[in-house]
PDB file of C-alpha atoms in Angstrom:
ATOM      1  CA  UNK A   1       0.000   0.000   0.000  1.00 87.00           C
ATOM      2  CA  UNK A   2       1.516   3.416  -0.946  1.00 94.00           C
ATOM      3  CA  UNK A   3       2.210   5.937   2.197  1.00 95.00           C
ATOM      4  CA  UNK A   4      -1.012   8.101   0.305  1.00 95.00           C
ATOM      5  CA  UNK A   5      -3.155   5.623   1.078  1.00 96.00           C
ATOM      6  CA  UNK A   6      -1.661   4.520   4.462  1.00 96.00           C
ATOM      7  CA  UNK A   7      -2.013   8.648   5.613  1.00 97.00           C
ATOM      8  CA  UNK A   8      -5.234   9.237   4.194  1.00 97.00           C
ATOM      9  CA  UNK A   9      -6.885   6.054   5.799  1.00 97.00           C
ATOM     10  CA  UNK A  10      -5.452   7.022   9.148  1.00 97.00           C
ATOM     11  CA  UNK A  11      -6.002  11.001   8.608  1.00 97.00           C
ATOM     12  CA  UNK A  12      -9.565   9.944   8.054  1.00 96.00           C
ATOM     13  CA  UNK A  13      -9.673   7.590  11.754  1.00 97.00           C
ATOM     14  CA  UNK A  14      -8.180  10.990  13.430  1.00 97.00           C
ATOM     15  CA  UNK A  15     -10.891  13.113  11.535  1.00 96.00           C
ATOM     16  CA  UNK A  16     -13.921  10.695  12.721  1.00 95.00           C
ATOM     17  CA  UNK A  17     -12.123  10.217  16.492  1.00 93.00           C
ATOM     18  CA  UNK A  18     -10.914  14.243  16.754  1.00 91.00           C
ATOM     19  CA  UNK A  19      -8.526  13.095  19.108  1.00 94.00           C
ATOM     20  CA  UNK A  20      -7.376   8.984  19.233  1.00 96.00           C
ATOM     21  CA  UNK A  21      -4.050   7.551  20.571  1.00 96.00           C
ATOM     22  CA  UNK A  22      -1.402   5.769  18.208  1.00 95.00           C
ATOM     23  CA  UNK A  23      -2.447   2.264  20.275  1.00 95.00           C
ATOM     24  CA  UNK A  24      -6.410   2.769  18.806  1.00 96.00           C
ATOM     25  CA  UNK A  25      -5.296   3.510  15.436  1.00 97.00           C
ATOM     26  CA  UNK A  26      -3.042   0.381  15.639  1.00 96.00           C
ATOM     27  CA  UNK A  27      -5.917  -1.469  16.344  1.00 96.00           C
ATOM     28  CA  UNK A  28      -8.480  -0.105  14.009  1.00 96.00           C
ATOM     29  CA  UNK A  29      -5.832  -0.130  10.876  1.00 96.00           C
ATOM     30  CA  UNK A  30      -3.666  -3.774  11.597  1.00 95.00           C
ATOM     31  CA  UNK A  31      -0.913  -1.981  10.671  1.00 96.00           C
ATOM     32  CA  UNK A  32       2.323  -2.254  12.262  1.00 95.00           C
ATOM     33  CA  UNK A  33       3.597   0.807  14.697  1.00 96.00           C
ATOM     34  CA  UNK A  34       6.458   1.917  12.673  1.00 97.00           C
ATOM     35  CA  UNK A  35       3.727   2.739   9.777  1.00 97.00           C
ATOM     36  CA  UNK A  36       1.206   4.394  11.668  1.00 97.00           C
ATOM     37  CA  UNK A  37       3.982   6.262  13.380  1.00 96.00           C
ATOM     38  CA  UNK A  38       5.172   7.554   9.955  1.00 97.00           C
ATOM     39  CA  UNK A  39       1.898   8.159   9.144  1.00 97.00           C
ATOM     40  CA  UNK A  40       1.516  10.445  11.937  1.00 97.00           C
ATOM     41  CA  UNK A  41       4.681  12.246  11.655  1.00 96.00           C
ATOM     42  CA  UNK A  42       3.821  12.908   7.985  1.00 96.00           C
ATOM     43  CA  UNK A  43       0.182  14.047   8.410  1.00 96.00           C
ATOM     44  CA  UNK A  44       1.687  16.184  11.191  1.00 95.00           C
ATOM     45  CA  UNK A  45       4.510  17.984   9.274  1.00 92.00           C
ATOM     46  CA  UNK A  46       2.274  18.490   6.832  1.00 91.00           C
ATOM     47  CA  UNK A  47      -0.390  20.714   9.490  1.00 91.00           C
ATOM     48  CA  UNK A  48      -3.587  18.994   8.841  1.00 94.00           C
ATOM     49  CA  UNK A  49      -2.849  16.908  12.657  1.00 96.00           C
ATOM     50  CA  UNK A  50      -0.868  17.110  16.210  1.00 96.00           C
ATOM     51  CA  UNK A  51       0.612  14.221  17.212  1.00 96.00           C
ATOM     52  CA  UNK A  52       2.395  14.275  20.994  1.00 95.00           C
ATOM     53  CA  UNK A  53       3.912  10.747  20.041  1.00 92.00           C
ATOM     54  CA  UNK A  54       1.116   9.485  22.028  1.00 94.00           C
ATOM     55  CA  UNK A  55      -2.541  10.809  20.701  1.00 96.00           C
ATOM     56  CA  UNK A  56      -3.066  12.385  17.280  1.00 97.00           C
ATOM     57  CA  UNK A  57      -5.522  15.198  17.180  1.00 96.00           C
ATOM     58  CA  UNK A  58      -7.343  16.826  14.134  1.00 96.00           C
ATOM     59  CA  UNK A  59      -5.997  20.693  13.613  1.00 95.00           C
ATOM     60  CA  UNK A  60      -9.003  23.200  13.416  1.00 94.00           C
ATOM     61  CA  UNK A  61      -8.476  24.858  10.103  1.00 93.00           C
ATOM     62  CA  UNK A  62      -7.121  28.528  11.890  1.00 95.00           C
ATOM     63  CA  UNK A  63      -4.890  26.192  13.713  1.00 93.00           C
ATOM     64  CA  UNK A  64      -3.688  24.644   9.911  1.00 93.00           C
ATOM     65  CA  UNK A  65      -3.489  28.114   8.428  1.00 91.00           C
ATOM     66  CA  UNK A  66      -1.748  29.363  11.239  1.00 88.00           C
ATOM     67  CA  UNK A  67       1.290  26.258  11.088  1.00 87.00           C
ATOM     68  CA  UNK A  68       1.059  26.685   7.398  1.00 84.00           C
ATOM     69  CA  UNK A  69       1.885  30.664   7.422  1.00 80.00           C
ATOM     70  CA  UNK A  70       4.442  30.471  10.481  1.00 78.00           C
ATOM     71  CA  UNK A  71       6.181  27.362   8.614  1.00 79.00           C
ATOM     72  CA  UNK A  72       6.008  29.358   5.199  1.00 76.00           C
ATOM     73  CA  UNK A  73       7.211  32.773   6.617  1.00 71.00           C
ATOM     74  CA  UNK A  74      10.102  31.154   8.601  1.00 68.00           C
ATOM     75  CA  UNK A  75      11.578  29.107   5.673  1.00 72.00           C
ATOM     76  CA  UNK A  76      11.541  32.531   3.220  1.00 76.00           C
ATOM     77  CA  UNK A  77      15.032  34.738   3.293  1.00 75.00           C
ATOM     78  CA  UNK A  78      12.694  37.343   2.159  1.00 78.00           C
ATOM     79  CA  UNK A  79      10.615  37.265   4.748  1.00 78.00           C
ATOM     80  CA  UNK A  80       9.738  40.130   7.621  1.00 81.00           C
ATOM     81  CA  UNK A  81       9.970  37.694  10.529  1.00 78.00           C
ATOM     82  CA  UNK A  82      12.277  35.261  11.706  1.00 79.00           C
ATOM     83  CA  UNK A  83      11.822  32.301  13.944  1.00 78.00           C
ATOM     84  CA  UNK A  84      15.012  31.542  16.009  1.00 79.00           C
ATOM     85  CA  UNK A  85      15.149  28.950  18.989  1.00 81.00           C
ATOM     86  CA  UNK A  86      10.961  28.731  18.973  1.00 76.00           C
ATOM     87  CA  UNK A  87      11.417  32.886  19.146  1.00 83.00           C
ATOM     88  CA  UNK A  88       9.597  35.455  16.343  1.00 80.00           C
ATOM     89  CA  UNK A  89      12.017  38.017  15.458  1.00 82.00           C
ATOM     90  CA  UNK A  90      12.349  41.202  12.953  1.00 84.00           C
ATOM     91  CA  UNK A  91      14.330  39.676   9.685  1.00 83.00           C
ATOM     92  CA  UNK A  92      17.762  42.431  10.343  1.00 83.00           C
ATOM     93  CA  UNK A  93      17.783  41.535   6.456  1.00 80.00           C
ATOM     94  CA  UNK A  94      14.663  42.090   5.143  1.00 78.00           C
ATOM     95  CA  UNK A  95      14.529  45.248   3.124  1.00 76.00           C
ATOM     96  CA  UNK A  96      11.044  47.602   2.745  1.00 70.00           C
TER      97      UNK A  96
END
């Protein structure tokens, strides 16, 4: 089964639970732990879920927007803002 199949099948258990631990989706999926631990990690770095390493929780779409824009503005040199150890600061490069 390809990983797109693997995250949207266990995306879709989060989305129907809101909130279900790694140990349920094991259970409801039969897949192994290392897969629906990628899974998670995946569906998490990509902002549509939290994952504590524990319980998996769906992202209310202001929460998505708001990972997407942070992630987004930090990773552009062009950007206003910097993030630096978890810290927002003034880009010292960017020019107006």
């Amino acid at each position: 089964m390809r990983q797109e199949d693997i995250d949207w099948k266990i995306y879709h258990i989060v989305v129907d639970e809101n909130s279900v631990s790694a140990d349920d989706i094991l259970s409801k999926t039969g897949f192994d732990r290392e897969t629906v631990t990628g899974s998670l990690k995946r569906l998490e770095s990509g902002s549509l879920i939290e994952y504590d390493g524990e319980t998996a929780r769906i992202l209310s779409l202001h929460e998505m927007l708001l990972k997407c824009s942070i992630k987004n503005a930090a990773a552009d040199p062009e950007s206003p803002i910097i993030i630096e150890n978890g810290v927002i600061k003034e880009n010292p490069n960017y020019k107006r």
